XYZ file of C-alpha atoms in Angstrom:
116
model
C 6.227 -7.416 -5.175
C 6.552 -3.876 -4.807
C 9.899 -1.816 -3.935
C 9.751 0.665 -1.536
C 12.489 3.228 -1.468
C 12.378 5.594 2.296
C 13.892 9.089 1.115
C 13.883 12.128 4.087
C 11.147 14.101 1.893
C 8.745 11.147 0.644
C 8.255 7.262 0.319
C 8.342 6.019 -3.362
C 6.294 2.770 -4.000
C 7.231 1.282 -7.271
C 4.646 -1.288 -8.385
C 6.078 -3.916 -10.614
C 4.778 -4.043 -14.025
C 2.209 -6.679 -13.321
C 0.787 -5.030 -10.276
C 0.459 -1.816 -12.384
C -1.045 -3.789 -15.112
C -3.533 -5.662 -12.839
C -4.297 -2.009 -10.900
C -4.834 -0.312 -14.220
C -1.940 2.161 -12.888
C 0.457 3.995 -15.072
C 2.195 5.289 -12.684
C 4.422 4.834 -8.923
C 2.692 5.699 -5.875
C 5.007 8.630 -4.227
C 3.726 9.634 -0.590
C 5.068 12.944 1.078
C 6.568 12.005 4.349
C 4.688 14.678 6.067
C 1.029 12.804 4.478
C 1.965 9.800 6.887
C 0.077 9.403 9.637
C 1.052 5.934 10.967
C 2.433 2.912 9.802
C 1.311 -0.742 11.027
C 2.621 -4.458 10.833
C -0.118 -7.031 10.117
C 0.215 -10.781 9.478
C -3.396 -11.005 7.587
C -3.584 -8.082 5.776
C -6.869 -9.059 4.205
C -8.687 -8.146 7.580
C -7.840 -4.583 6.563
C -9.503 -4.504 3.570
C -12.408 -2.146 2.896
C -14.993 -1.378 0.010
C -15.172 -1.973 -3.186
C -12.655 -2.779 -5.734
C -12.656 -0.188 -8.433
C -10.237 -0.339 -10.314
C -7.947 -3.402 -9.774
C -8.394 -7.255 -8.846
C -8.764 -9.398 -6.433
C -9.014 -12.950 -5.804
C -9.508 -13.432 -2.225
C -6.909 -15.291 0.255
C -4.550 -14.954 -2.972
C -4.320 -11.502 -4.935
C -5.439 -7.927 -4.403
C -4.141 -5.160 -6.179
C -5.540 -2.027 -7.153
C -7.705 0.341 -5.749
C -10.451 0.045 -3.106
C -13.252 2.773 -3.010
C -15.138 3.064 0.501
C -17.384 5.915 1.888
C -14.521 7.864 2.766
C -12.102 7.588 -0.304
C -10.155 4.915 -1.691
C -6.998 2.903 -0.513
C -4.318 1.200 -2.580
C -3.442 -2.827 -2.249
C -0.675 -4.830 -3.427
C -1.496 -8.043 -1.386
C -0.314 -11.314 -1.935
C -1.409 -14.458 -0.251
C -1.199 -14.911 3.668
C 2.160 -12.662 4.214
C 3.088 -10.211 6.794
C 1.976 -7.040 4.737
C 2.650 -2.956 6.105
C -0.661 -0.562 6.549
C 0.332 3.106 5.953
C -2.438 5.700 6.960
C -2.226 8.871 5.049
C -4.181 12.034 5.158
C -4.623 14.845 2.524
C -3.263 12.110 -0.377
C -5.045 10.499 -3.461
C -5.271 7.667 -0.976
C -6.569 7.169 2.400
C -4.753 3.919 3.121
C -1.724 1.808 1.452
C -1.500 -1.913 2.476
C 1.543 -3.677 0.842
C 2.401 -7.201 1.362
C 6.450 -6.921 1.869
C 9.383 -8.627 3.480
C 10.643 -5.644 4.774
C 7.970 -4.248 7.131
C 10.160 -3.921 10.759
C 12.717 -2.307 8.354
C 10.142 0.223 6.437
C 9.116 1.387 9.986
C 12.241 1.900 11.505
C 13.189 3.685 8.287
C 10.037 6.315 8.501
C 10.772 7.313 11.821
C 11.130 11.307 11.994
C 14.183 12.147 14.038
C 13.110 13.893 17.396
């Protein structure tokens, strides 16, 4: 499962060495702070997939990693199984979308919140 480290400039994702083997992925996904538009809990994550896979795999109700192309650019999945999984809209970033499954989520949002 991925590891998500919450610094005050950006959010690193660091993909295991699997998930950047099954995502054809050399490297991290690191997200500017400012590039996140909202952040969401979901308990099936799968009803947030969109497109095509290209590259990456997936094995519905089980695996999904890799990238996702759809009319309007491409999001990133790390999803495994049935678990409670985080969606993090971006805008102006390689990706459109992240959705990682996680154990983590309520703390990952609580974490991202910008200090009024």
């Amino acid at each position: 499962m991925a590891s998500l480290r919450v610094h005050s400039d950006r959010l690193e994702i660091h993909l295991t060495k699997a998930e950047k083997t099954l995502a054809l992925r050399r490297e991290d996904i690191v997200v500017p702070r400012g590039n996140i538009r909202s952040v969401t809990i979901t308990d099936d994550p799968w009803i947030w997939i969109r497109g095509i896979r290209s590259p990456g795999v997936g094995l519905p109700q089980v695996v999904a990693v890799g990238t996702w192309k759809f009319r309007g650019g491409k999001d990133f999945l790390a999803i495994k199984r049935k678990r409670q999984a985080v969606v993090i809209d971006l805008i102006d970033d390689e990706f459109s979308r992240v959705i990682l499954t996680t154990n983590h989520a309520p703390d990952l949002i609580a974490s991202l919140k910008l200090s009024g």
